[in-house]
PDB file of C-alpha atoms in Angstrom:
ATOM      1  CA  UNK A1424     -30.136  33.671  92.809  1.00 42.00           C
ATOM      2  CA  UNK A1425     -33.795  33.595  94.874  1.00 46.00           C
ATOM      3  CA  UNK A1426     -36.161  34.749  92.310  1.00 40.00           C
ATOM      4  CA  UNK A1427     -38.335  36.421  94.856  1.00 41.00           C
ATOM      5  CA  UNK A1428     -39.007  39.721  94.539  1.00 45.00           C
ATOM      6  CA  UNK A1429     -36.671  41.820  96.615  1.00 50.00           C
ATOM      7  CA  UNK A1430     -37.744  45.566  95.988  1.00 51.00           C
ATOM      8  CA  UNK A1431     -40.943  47.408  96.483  1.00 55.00           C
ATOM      9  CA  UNK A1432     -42.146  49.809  93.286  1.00 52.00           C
ATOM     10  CA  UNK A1433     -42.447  52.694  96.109  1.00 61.00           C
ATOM     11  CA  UNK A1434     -38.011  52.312  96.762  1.00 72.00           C
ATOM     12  CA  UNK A1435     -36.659  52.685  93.496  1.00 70.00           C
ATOM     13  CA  UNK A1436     -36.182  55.133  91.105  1.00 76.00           C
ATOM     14  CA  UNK A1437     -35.439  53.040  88.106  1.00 73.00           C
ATOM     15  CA  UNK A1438     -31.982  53.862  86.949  1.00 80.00           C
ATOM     16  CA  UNK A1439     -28.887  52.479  85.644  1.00 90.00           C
ATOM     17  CA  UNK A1440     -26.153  54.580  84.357  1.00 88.00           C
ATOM     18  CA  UNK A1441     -27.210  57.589  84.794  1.00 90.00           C
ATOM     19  CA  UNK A1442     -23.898  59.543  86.836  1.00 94.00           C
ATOM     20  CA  UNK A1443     -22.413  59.263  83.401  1.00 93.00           C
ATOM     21  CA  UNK A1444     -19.451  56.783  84.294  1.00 94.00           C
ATOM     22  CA  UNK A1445     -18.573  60.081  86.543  1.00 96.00           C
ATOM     23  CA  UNK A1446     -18.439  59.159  90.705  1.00 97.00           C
ATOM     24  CA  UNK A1447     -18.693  61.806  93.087  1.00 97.00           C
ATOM     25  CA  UNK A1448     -15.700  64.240  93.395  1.00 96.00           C
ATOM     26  CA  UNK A1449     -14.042  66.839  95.333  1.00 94.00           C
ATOM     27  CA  UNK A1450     -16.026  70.611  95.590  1.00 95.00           C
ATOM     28  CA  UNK A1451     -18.699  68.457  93.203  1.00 97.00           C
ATOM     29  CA  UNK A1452     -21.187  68.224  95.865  1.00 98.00           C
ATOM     30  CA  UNK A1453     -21.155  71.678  97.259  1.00 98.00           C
ATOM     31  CA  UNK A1454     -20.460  73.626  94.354  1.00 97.00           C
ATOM     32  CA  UNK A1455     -23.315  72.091  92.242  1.00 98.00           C
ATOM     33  CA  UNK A1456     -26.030  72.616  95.619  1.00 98.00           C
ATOM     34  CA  UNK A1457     -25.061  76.532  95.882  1.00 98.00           C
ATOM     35  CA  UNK A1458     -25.079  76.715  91.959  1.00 98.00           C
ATOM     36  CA  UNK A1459     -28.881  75.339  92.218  1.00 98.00           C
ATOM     37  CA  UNK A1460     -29.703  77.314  95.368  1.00 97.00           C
ATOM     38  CA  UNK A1461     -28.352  80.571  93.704  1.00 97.00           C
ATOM     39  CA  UNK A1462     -30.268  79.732  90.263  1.00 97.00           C
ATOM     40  CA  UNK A1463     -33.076  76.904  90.179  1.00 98.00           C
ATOM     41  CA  UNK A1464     -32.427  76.725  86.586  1.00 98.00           C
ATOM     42  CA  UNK A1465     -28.773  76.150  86.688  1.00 98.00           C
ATOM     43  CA  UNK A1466     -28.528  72.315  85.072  1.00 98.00           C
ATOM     44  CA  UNK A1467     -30.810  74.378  82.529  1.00 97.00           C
ATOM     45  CA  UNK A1468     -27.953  76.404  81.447  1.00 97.00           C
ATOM     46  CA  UNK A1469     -25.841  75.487  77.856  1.00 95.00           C
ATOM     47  CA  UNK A1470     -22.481  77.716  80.566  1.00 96.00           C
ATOM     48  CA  UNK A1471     -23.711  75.632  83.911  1.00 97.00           C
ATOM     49  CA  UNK A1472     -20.251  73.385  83.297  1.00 97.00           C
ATOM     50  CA  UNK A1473     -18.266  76.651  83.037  1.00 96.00           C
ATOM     51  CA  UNK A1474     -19.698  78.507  85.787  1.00 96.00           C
ATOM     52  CA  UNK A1475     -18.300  75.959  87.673  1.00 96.00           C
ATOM     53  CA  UNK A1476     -15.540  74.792  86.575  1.00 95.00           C
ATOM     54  CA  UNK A1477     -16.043  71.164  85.041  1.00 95.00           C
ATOM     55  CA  UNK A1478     -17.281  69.022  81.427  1.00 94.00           C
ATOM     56  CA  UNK A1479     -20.798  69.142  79.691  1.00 92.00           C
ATOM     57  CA  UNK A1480     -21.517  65.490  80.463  1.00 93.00           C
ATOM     58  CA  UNK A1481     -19.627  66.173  84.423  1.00 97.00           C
ATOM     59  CA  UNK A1482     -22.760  68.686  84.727  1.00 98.00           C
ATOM     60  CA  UNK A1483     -25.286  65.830  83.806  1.00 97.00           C
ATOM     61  CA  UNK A1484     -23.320  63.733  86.552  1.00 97.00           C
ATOM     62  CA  UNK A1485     -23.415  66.269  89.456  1.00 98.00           C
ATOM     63  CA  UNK A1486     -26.853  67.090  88.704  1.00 98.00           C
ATOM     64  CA  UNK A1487     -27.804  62.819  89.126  1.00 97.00           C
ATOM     65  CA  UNK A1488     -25.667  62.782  92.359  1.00 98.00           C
ATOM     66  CA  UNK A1489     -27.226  65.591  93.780  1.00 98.00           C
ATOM     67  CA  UNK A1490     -30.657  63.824  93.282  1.00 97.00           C
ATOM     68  CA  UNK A1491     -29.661  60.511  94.294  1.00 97.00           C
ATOM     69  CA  UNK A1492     -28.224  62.201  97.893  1.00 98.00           C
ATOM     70  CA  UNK A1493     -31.727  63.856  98.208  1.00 98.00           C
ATOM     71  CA  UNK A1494     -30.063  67.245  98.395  1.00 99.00           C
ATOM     72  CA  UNK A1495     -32.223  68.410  95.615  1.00 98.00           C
ATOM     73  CA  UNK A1496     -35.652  68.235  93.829  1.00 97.00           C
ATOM     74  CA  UNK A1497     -37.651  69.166  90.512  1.00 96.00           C
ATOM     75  CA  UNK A1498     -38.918  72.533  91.290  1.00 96.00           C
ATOM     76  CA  UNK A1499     -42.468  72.650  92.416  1.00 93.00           C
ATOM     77  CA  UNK A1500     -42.501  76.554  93.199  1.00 89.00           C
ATOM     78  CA  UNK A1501     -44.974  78.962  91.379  1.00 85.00           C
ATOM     79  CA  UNK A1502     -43.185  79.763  88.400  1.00 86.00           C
ATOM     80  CA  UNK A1503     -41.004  77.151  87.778  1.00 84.00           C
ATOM     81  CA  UNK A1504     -40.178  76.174  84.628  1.00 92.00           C
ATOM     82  CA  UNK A1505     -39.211  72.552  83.309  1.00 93.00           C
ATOM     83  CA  UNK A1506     -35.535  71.491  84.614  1.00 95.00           C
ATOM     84  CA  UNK A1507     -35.741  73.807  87.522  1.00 98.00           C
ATOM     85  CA  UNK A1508     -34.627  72.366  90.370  1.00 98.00           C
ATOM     86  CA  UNK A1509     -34.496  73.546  94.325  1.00 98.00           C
ATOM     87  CA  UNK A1510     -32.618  72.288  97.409  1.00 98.00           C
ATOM     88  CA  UNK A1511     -34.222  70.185  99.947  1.00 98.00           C
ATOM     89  CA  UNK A1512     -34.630  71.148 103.762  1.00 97.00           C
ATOM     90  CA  UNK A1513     -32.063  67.613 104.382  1.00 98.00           C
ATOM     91  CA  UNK A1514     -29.623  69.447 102.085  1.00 98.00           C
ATOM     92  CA  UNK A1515     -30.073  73.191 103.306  1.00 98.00           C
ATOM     93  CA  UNK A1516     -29.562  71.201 106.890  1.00 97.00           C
ATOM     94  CA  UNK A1517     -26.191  70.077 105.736  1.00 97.00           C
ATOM     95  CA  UNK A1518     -24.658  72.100 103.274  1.00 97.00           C
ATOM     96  CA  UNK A1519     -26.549  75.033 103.240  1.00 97.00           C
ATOM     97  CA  UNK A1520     -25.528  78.676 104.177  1.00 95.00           C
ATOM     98  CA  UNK A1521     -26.632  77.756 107.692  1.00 94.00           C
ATOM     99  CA  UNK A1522     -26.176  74.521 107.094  1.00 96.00           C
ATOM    100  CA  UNK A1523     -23.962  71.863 109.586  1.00 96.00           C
ATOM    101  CA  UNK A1524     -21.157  71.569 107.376  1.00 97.00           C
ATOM    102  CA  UNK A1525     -20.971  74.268 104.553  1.00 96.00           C
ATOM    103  CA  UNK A1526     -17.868  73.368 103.215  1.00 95.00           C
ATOM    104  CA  UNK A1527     -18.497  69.523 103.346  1.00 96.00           C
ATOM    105  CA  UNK A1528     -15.653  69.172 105.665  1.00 96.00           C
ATOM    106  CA  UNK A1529     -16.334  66.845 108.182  1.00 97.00           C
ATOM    107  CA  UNK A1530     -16.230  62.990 107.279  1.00 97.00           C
ATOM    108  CA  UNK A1531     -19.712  62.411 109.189  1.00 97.00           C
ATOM    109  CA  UNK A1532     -21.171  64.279 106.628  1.00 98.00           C
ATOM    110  CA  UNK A1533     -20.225  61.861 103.604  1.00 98.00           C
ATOM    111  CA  UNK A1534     -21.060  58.680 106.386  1.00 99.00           C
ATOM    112  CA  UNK A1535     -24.984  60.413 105.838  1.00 98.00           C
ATOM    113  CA  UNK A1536     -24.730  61.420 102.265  1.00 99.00           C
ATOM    114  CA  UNK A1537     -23.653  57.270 101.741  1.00 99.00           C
ATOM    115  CA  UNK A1538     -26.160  56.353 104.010  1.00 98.00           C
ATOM    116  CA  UNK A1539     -28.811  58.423 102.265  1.00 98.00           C
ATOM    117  CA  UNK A1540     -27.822  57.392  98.428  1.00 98.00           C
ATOM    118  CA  UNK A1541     -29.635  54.032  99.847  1.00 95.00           C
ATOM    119  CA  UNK A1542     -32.496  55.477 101.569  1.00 95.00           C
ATOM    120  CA  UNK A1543     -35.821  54.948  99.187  1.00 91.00           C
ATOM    121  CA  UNK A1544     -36.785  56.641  97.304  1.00 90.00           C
ATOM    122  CA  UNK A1545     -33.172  55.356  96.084  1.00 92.00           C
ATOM    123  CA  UNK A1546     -32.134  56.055  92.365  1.00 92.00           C
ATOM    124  CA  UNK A1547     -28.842  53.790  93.110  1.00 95.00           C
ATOM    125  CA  UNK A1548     -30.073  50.315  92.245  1.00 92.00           C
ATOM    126  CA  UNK A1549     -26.958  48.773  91.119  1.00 95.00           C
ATOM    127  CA  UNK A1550     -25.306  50.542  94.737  1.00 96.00           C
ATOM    128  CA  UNK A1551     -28.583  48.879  96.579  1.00 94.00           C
ATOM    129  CA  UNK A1552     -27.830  45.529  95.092  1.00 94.00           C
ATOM    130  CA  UNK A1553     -24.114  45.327  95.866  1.00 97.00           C
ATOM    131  CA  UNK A1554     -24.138  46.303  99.163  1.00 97.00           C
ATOM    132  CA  UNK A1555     -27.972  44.733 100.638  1.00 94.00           C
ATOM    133  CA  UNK A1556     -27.692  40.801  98.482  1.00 94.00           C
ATOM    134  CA  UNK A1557     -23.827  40.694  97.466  1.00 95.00           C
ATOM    135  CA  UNK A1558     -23.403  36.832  98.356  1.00 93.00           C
ATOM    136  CA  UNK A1559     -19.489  37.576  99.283  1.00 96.00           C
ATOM    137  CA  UNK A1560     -17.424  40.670 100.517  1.00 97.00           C
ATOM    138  CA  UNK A1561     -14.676  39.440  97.592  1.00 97.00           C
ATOM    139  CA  UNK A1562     -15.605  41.095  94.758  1.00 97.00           C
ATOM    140  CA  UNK A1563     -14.149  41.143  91.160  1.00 98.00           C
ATOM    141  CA  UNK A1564     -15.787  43.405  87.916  1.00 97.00           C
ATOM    142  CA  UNK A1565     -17.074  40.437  86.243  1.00 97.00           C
ATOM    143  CA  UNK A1566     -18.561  38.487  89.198  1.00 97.00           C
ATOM    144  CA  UNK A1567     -20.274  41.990  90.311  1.00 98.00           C
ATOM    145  CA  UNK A1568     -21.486  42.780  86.517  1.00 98.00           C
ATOM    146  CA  UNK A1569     -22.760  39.281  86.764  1.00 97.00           C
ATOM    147  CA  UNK A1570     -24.683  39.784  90.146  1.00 96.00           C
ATOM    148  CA  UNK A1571     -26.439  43.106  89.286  1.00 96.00           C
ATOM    149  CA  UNK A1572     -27.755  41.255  85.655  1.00 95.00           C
ATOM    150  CA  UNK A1573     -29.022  38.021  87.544  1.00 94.00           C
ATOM    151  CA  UNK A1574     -30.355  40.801  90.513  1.00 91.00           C
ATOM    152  CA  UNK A1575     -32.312  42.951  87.784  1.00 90.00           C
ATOM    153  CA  UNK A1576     -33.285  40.749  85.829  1.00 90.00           C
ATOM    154  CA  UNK A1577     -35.083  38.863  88.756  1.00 87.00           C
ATOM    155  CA  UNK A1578     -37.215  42.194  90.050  1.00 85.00           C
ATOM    156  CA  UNK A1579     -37.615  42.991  85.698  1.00 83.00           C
ATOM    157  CA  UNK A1580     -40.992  43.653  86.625  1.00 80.00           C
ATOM    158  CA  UNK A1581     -39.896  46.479  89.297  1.00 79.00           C
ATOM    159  CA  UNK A1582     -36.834  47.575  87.870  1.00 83.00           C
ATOM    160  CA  UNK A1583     -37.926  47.680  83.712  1.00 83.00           C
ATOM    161  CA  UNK A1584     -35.433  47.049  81.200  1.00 87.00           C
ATOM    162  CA  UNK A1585     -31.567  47.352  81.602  1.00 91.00           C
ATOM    163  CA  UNK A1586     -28.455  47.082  79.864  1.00 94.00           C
ATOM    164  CA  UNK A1587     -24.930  45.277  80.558  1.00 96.00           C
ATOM    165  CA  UNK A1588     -23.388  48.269  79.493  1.00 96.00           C
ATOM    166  CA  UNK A1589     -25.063  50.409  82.058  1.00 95.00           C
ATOM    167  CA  UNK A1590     -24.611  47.532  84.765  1.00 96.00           C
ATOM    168  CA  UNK A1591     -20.814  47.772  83.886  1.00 97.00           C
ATOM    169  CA  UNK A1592     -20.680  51.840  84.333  1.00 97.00           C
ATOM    170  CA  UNK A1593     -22.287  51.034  87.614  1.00 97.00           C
ATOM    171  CA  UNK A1594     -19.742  48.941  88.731  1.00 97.00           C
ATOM    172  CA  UNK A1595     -17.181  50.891  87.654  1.00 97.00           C
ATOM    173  CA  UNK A1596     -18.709  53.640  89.343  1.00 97.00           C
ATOM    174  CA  UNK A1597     -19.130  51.951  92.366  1.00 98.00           C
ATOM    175  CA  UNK A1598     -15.590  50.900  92.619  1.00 97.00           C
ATOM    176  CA  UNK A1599     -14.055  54.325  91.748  1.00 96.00           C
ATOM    177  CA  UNK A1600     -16.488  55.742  94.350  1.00 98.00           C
ATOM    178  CA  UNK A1601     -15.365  53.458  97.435  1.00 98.00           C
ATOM    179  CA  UNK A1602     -11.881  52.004  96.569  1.00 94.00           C
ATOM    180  CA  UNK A1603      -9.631  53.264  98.716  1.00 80.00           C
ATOM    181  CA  UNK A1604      -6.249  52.550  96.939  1.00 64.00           C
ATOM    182  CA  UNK A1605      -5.844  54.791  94.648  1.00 55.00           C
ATOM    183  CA  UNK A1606      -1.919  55.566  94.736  1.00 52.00           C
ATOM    184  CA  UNK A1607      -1.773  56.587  91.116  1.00 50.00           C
ATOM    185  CA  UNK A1608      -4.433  59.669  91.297  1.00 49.00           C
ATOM    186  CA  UNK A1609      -2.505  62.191  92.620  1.00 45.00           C
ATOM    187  CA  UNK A1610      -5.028  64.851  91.177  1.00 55.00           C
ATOM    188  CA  UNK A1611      -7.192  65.301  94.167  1.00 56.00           C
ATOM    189  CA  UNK A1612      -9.865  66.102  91.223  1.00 62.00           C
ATOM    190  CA  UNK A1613      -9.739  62.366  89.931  1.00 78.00           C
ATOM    191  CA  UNK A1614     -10.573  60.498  93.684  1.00 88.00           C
ATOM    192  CA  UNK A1615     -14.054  60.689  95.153  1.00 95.00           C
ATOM    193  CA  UNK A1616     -14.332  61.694  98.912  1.00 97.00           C
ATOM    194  CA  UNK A1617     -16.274  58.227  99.751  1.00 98.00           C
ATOM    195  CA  UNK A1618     -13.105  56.814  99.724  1.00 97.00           C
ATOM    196  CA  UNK A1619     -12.130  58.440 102.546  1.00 96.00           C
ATOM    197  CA  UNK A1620     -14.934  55.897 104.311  1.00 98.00           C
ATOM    198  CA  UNK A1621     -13.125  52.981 104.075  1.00 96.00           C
ATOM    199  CA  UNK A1622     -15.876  50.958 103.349  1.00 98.00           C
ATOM    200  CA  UNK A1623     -13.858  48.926  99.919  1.00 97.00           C
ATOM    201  CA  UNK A1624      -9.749  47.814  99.414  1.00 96.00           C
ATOM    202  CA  UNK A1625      -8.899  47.405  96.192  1.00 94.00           C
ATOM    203  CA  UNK A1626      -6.868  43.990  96.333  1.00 94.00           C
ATOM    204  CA  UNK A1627      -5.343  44.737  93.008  1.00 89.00           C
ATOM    205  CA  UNK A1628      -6.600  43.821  89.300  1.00 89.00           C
ATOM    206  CA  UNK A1629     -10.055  43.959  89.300  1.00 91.00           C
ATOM    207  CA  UNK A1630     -10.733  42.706  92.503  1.00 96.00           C
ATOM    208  CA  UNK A1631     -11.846  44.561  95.556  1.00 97.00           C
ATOM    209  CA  UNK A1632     -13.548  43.431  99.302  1.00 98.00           C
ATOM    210  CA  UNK A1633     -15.740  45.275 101.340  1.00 98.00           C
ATOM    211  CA  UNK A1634     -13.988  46.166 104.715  1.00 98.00           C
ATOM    212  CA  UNK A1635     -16.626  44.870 107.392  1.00 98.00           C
ATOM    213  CA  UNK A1636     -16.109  45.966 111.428  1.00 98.00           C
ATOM    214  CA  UNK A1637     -15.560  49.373 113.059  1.00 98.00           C
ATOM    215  CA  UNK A1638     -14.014  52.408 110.987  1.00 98.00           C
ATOM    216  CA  UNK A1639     -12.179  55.074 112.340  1.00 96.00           C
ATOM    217  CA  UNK A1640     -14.135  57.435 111.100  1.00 97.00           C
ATOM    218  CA  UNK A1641     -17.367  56.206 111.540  1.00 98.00           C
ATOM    219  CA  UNK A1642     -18.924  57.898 115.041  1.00 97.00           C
ATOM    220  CA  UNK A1643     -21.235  56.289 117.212  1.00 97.00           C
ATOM    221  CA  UNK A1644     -23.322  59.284 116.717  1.00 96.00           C
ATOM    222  CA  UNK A1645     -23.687  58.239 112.894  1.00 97.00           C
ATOM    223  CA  UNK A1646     -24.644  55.037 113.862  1.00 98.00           C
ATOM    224  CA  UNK A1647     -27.170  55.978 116.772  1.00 97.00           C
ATOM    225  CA  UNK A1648     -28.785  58.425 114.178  1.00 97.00           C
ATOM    226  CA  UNK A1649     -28.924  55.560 111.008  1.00 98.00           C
ATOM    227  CA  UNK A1650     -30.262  53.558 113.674  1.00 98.00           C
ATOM    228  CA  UNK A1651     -33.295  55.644 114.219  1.00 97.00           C
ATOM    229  CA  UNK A1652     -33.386  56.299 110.423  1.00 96.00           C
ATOM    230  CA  UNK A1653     -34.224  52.484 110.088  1.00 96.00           C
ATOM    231  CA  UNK A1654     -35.937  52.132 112.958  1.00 96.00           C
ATOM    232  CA  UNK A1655     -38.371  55.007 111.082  1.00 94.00           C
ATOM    233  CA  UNK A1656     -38.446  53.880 107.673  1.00 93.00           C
ATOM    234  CA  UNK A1657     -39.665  50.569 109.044  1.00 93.00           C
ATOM    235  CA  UNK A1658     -41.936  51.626 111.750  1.00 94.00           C
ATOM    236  CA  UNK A1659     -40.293  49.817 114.832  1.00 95.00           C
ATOM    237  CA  UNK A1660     -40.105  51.088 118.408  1.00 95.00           C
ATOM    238  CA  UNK A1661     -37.625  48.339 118.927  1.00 96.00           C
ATOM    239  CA  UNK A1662     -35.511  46.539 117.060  1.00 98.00           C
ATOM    240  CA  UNK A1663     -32.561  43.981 118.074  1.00 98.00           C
ATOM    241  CA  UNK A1664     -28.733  44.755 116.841  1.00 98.00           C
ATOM    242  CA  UNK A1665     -28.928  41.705 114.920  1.00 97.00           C
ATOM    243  CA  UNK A1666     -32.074  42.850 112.561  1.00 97.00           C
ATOM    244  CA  UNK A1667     -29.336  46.473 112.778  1.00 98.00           C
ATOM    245  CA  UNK A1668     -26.568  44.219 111.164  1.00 98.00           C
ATOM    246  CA  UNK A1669     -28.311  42.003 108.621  1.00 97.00           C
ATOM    247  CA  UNK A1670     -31.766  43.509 107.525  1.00 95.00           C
ATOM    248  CA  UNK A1671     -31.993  45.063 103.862  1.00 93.00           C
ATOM    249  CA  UNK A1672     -30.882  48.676 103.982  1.00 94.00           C
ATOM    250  CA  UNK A1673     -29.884  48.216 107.662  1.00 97.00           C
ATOM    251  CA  UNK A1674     -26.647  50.212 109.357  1.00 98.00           C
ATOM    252  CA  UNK A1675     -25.072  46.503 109.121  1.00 99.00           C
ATOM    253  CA  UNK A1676     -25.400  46.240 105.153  1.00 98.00           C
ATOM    254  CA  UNK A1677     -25.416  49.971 104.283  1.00 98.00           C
ATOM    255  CA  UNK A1678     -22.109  50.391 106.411  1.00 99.00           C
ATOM    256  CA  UNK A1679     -20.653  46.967 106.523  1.00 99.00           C
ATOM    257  CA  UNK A1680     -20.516  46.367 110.314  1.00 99.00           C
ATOM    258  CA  UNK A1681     -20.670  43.010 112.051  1.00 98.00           C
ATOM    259  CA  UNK A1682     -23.732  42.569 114.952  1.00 98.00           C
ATOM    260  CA  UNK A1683     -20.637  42.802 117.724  1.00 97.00           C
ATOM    261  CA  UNK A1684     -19.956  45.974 115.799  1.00 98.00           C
ATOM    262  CA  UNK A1685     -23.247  47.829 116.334  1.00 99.00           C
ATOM    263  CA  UNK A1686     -23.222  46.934 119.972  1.00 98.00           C
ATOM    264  CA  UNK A1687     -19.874  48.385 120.394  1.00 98.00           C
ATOM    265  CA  UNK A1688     -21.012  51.412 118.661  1.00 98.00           C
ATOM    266  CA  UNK A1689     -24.330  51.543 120.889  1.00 98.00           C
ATOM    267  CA  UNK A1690     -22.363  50.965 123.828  1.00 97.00           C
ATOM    268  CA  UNK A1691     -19.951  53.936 123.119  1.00 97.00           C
ATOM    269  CA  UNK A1692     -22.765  56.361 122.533  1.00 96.00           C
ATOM    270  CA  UNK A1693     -24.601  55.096 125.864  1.00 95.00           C
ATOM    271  CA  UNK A1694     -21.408  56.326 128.242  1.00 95.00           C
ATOM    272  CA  UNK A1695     -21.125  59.706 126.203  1.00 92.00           C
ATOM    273  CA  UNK A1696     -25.226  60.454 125.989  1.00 91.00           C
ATOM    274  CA  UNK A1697     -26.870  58.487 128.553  1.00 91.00           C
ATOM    275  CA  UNK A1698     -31.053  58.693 128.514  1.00 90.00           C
ATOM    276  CA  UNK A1699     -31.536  58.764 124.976  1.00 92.00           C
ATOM    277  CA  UNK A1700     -31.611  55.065 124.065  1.00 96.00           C
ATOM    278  CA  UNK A1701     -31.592  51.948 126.035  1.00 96.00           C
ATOM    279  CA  UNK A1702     -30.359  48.608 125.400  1.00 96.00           C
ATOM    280  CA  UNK A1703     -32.205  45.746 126.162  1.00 94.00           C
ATOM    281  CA  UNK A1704     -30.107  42.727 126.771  1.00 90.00           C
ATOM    282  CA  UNK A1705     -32.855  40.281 128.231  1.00 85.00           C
ATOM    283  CA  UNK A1706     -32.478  36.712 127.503  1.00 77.00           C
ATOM    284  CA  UNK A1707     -29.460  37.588 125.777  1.00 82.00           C
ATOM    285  CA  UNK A1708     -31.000  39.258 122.897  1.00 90.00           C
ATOM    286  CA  UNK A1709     -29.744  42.910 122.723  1.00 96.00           C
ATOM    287  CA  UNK A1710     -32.599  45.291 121.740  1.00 97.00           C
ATOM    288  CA  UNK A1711     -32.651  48.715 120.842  1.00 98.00           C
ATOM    289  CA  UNK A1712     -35.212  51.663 122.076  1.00 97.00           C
ATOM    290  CA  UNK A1713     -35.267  55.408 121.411  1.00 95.00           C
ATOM    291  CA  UNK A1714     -35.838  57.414 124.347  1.00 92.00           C
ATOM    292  CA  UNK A1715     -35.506  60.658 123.313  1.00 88.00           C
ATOM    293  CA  UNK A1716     -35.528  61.360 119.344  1.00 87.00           C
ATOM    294  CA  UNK A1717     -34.964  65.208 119.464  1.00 86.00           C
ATOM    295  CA  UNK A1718     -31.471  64.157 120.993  1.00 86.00           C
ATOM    296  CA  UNK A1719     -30.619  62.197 118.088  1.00 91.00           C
ATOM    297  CA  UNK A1720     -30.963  64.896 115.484  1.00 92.00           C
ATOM    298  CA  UNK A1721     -28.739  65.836 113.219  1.00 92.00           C
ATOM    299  CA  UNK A1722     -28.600  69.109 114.646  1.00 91.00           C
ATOM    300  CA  UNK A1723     -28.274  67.484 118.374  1.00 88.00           C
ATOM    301  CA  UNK A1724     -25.533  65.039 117.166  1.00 84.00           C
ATOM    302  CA  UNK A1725     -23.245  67.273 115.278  1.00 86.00           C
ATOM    303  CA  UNK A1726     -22.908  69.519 118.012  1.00 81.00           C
ATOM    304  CA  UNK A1727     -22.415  66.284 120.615  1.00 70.00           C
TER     305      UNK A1727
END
């Protein structure tokens, strides 16, 4: 493991554990956003788990995942009290009553929520970790336990003190989130929609391996707008696919595509939108502009 520092204070929210061994599932997401936007003090409330339908330490979980998908905040309106929480303009964007996808219907949607659960400030570490610096795209329990302890305890300093216990709910988590074998749940209310994304096989055991190319489901409009996401984050006006497929928190890592991948993907998007990004293939590096960023909204893409 290279002992060099590999976070920033300013991207991390430090946090291990904190979902409550509990990943992300079905009507979770919206149900818990509406509950907020309907009463900030909702995760306040001894009944919040009854109001909607789920366990006391479930309520703790939704109200982490809704954080960690920046769909809401700690209240900072007049009045607020402590554990108040409101909705954020990304989440009233997508979920909202006027939002793009209300009902959290459309796949693209969870393709941004994933994609977001890694953008800083990120509250995911262990989910950071696995899929930026993973050395391999086999993965076991033990191995990844072991990765995320040698990982944290190399950036101590940025990440403060952790457990193995918590790194092992993370993993857990992690794997229940993605896996997308899961032939024994037939309770819709026990599998998590991200594994719909086919982004991890479970091989069987306790090992699993990231699926790395094209997904069906995966749009070139998802990938045009995660694009300019990065390109934003890291204050570029250009930037070649291959930085796109291997930098830190790139489409590449977050979304486990190859460089050949993201070309495909920018090629697709160039013969259905042409004029709002150009690639650059002198001297057979292939480079990446942004013509025209209001195209590449949300708003713009979702109604491509």
């Amino acid at each position: 493991m290279d002992q060099a520092k590999l976070f920033e204070t300013d991207k991390f929210i430090k946090s291990y554990g904190r979902h409550q061994s509990f990943y992300p599932r079905y009507g979770w997401i919206t149900r818990g956003f509406h509950a907020v936007k309907e009463n900030p003090s909702f995760f306040s409330d001894e009944k919040a788990g009854i109001y909607i339908g789920v366990g006391k330490n479930m309520v703790s979980s939704i109200k982490y995942w809704l954080q960690a998908f920046k769909l809401i905040v700690p209240s900072d309106e007049e009045g607020a009290q402590r554990g108040d929480y409101k909705t954020t303009v990304f989440g009233e964007s997508i979920i909202g009553s006027k939002g793009l996808d209300f009902y959290l219907q459309d796949i693209r949607t969870l393709w941004i929520l994933h994609w977001k659960l890694l953008e800083p400030v990120s509250s995911a570490v262990s989910w950071y970790a696995i899929l930026n610096h993973m050395p391999s795209n086999e993965l076991s329990l033990n191995k990844t336990i072991e990765f995320i302890d040698e990982f944290s305890n190399a950036n101590k300093e940025i990440l403060g003190n952790y457990t193995i216990g918590s790194i092992k709910k993370d993993a857990l988590c992690f794997f229940g989130m993605y896996s997308s074998n899961k032939k024994d749940n037939f309770d819709e209310g026990l599998i998590s929609p991200f594994s719909e994304l086919g982004l991890l096989t479970h091989l069987g055991s306790s090992k699993y391996e990231f699926i790395v190319g094209k997904k069906p489901s995966l749009t070139s409009e998802v990938i045009v707008w995660a694009c300019k996401e990065y390109m934003a984050l890291n204050n570029l006006e250009s930037v070649t696919v291959r930085r796109l497929a291997v930098d830190e928190n790139s489409p590449g890592r977050i979304f486990k595509l190859s460089g050949s991948s993201i070309q495909e993907y920018l090629e697709d998007f160039l013969k259905q939108q042409p004029g709002s990004i150009v690639l650059d293939q002198t001297l057979g590096t292939s480079t990446l502009k942004i013509n025209n960023y209001e195209k590449l909204s949300l708003e713009s893409l979702f109604k491509s």
